[in-house]
CSV table of N, CA and C in Angstrom, one decimal:
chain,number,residue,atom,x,y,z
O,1,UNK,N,-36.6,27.7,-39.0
O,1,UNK,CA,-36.8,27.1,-40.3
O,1,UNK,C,-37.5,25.8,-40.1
O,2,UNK,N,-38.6,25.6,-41.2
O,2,UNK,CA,-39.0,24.2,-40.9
O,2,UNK,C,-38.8,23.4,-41.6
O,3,UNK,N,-38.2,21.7,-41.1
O,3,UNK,CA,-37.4,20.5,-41.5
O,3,UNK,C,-38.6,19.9,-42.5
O,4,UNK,N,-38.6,18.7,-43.3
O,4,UNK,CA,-39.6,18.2,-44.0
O,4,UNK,C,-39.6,17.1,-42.7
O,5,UNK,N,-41.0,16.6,-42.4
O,5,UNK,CA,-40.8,15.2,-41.4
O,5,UNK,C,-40.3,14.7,-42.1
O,6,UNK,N,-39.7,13.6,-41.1
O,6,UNK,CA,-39.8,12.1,-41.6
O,6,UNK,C,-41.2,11.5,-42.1
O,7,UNK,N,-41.1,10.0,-42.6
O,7,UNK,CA,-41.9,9.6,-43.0
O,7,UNK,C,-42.0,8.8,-42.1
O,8,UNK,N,-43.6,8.2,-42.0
O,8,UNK,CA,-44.1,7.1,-41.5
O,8,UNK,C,-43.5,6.1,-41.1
O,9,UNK,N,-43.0,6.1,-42.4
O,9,UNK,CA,-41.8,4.4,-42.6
O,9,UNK,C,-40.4,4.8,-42.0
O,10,UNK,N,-39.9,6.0,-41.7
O,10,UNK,CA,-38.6,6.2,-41.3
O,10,UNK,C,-38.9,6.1,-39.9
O,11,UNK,N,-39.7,6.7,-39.5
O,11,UNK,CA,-39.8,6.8,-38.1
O,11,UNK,C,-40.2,5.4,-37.3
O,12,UNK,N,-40.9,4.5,-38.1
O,12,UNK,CA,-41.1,3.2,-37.4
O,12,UNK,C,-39.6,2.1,-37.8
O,13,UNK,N,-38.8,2.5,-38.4
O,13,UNK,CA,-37.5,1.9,-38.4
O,13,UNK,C,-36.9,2.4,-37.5
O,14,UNK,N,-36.6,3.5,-37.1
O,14,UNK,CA,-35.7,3.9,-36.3
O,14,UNK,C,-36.5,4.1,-34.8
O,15,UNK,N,-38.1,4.0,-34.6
O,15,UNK,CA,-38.4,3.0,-33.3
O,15,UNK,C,-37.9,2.2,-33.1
O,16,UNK,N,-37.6,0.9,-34.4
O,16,UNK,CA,-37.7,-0.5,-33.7
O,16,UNK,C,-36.0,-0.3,-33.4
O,17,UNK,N,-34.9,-0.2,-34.2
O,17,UNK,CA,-33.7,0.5,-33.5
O,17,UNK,C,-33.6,0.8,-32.0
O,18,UNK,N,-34.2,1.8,-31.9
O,18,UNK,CA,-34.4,1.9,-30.7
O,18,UNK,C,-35.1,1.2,-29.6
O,19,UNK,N,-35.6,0.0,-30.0
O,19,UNK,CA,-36.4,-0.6,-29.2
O,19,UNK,C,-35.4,-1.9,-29.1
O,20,UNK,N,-34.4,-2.5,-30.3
O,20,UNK,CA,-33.6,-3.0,-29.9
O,20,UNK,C,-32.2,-3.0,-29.1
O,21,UNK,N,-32.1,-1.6,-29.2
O,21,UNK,CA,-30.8,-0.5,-28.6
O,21,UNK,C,-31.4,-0.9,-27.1
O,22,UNK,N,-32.8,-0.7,-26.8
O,22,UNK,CA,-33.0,-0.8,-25.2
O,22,UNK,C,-32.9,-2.0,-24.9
O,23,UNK,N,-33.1,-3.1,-25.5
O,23,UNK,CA,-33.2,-4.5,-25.0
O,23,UNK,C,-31.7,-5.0,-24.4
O,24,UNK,N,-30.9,-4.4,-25.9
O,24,UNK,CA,-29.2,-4.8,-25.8
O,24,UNK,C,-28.3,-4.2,-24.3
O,25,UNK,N,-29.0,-2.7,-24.1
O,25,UNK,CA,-28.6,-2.2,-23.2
O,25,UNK,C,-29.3,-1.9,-21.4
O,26,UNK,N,-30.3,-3.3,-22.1
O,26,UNK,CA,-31.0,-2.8,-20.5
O,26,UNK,C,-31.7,-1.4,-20.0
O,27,UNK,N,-32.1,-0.5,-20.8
O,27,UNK,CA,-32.2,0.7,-20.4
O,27,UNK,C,-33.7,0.6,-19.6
O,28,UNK,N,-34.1,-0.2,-19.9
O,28,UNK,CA,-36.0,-0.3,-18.9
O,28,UNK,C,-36.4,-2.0,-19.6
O,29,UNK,N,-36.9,-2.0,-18.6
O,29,UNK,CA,-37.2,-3.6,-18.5
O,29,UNK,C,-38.2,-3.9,-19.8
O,30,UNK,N,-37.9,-4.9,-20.9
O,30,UNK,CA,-38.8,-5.3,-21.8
O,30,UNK,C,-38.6,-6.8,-21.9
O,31,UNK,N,-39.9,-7.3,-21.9
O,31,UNK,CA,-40.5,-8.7,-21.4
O,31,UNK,C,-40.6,-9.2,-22.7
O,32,UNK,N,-40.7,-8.6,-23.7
O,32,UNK,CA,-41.1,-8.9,-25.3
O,32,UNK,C,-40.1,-9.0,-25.9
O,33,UNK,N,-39.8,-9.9,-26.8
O,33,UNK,CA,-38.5,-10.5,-27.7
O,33,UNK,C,-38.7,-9.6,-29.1
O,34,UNK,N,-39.8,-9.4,-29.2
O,34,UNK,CA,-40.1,-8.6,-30.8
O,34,UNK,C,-40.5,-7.1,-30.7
O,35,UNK,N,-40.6,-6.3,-31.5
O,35,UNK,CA,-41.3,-5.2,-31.8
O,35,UNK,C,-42.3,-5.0,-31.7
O,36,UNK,N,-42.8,-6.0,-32.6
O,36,UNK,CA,-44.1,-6.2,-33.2
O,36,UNK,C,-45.2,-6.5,-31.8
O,37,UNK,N,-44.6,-7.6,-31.2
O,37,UNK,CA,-45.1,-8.0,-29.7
O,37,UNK,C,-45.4,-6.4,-28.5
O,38,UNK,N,-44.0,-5.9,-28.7
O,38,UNK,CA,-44.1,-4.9,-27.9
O,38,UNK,C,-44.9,-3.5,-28.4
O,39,UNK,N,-45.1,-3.3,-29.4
O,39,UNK,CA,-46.5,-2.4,-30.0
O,39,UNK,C,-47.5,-3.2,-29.8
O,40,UNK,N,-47.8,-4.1,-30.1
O,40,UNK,CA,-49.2,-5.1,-29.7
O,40,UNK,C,-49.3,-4.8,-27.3
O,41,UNK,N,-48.3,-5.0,-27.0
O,41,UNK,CA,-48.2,-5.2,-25.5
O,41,UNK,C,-48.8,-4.0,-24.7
O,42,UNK,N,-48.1,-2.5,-25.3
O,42,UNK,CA,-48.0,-1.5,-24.7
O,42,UNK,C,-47.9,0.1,-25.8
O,43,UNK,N,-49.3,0.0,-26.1
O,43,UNK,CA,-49.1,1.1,-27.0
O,43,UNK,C,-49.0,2.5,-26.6
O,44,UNK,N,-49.0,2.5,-25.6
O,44,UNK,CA,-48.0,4.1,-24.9
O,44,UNK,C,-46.5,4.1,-25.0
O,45,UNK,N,-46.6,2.7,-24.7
O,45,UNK,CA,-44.4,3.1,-24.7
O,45,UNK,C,-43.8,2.8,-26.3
O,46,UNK,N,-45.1,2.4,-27.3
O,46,UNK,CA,-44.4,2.0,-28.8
O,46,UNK,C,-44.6,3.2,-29.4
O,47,UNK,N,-45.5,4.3,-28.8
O,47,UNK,CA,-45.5,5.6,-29.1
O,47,UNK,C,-44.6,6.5,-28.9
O,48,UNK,N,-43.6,6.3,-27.4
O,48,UNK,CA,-43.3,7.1,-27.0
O,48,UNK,C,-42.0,6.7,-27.8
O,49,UNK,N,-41.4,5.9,-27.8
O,49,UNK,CA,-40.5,5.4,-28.8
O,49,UNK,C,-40.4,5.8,-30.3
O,50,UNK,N,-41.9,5.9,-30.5
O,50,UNK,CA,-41.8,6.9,-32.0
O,50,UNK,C,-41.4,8.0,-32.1
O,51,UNK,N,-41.7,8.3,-31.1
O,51,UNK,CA,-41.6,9.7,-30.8
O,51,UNK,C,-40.4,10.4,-30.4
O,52,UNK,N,-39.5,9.9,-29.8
O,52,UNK,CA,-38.1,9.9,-29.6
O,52,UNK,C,-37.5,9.7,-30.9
O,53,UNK,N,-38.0,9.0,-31.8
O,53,UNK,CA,-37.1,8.4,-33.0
O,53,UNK,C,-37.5,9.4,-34.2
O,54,UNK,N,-39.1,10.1,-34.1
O,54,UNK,CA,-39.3,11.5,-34.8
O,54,UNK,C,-38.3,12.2,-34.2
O,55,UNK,N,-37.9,13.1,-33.4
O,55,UNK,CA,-37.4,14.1,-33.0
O,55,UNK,C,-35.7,13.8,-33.2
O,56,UNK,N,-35.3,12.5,-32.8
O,56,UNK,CA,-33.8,12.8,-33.2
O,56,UNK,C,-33.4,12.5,-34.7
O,57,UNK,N,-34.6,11.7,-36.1
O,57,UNK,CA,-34.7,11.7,-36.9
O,57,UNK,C,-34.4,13.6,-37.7
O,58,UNK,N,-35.6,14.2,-37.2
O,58,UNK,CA,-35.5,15.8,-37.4
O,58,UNK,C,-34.3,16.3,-37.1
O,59,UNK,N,-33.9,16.3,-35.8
O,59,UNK,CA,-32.6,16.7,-35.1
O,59,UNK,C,-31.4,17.1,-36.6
O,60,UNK,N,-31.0,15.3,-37.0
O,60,UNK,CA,-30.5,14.9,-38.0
O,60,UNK,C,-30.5,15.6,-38.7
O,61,UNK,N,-31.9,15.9,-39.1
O,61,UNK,CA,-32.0,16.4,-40.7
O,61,UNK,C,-31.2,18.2,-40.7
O,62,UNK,N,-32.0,18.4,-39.5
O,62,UNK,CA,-31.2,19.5,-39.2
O,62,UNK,C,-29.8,19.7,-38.8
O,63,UNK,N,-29.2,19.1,-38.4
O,63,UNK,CA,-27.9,19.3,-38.3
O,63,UNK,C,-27.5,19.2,-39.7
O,64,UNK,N,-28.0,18.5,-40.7
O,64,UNK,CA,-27.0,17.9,-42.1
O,64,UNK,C,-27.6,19.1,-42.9
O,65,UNK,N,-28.3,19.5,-42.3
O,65,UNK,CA,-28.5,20.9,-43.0
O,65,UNK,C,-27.5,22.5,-43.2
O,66,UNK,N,-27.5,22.5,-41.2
O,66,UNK,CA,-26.4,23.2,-41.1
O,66,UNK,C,-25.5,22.9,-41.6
O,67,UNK,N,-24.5,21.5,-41.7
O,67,UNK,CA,-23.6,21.4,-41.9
O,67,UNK,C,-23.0,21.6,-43.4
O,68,UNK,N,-24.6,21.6,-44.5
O,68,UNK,CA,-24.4,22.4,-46.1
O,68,UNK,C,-24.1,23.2,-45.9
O,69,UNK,N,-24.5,24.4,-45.1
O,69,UNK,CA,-24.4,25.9,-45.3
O,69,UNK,C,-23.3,26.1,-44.9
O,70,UNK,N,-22.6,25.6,-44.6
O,70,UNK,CA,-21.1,25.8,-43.6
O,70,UNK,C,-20.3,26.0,-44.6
C-alpha cells in the first residue's frame, strides 16, 4: 500500500533534527555549528540526511496507519 510523502517542509525539519541529534551525540564528526552551514559545506551528507528523515518520516506514517486498523 502506498503512504502519501511527506512534504518538502517536513522532511527538512526532521533533517535538521537529525542533524542536531548527531552533533549532541557525536555520531560522525560535524565541524559546522548550523544546518544551514552544514547544507551549504557538504551537500551529499545534507542529502543523505534527508533521506534518512524521508524514510523514517514514511515508516511513521505507516505504522500510525497500522495502528488505526487494529
Amino acid at each position: 500500500m502506498q503512504y502519501p510523502a511527506p512534504s518538502p517542509a517536513e522532511i527538512e525539519a526532521a533533517a535538521q533534527i537529525l542533524f542536531e541529534e548527531a552533533r549532541f551525540y557525536r555520531w560522525f564528526q560535524i565541524s559546522t555549528d548550523s544546518y544551514d552551514l552544514f547544507a551549504e559545506s557538504d551537500p551529499i551528507g545534507v542529502s543523505e540526511l534527508r533521506g534518512i528523515a524521508e524514510r523514517m518520516l514514511l515508516a511513521a506514517a505507516q505504522a500510525k496507519r497500522q495502528a488505526r486498523l487494529r
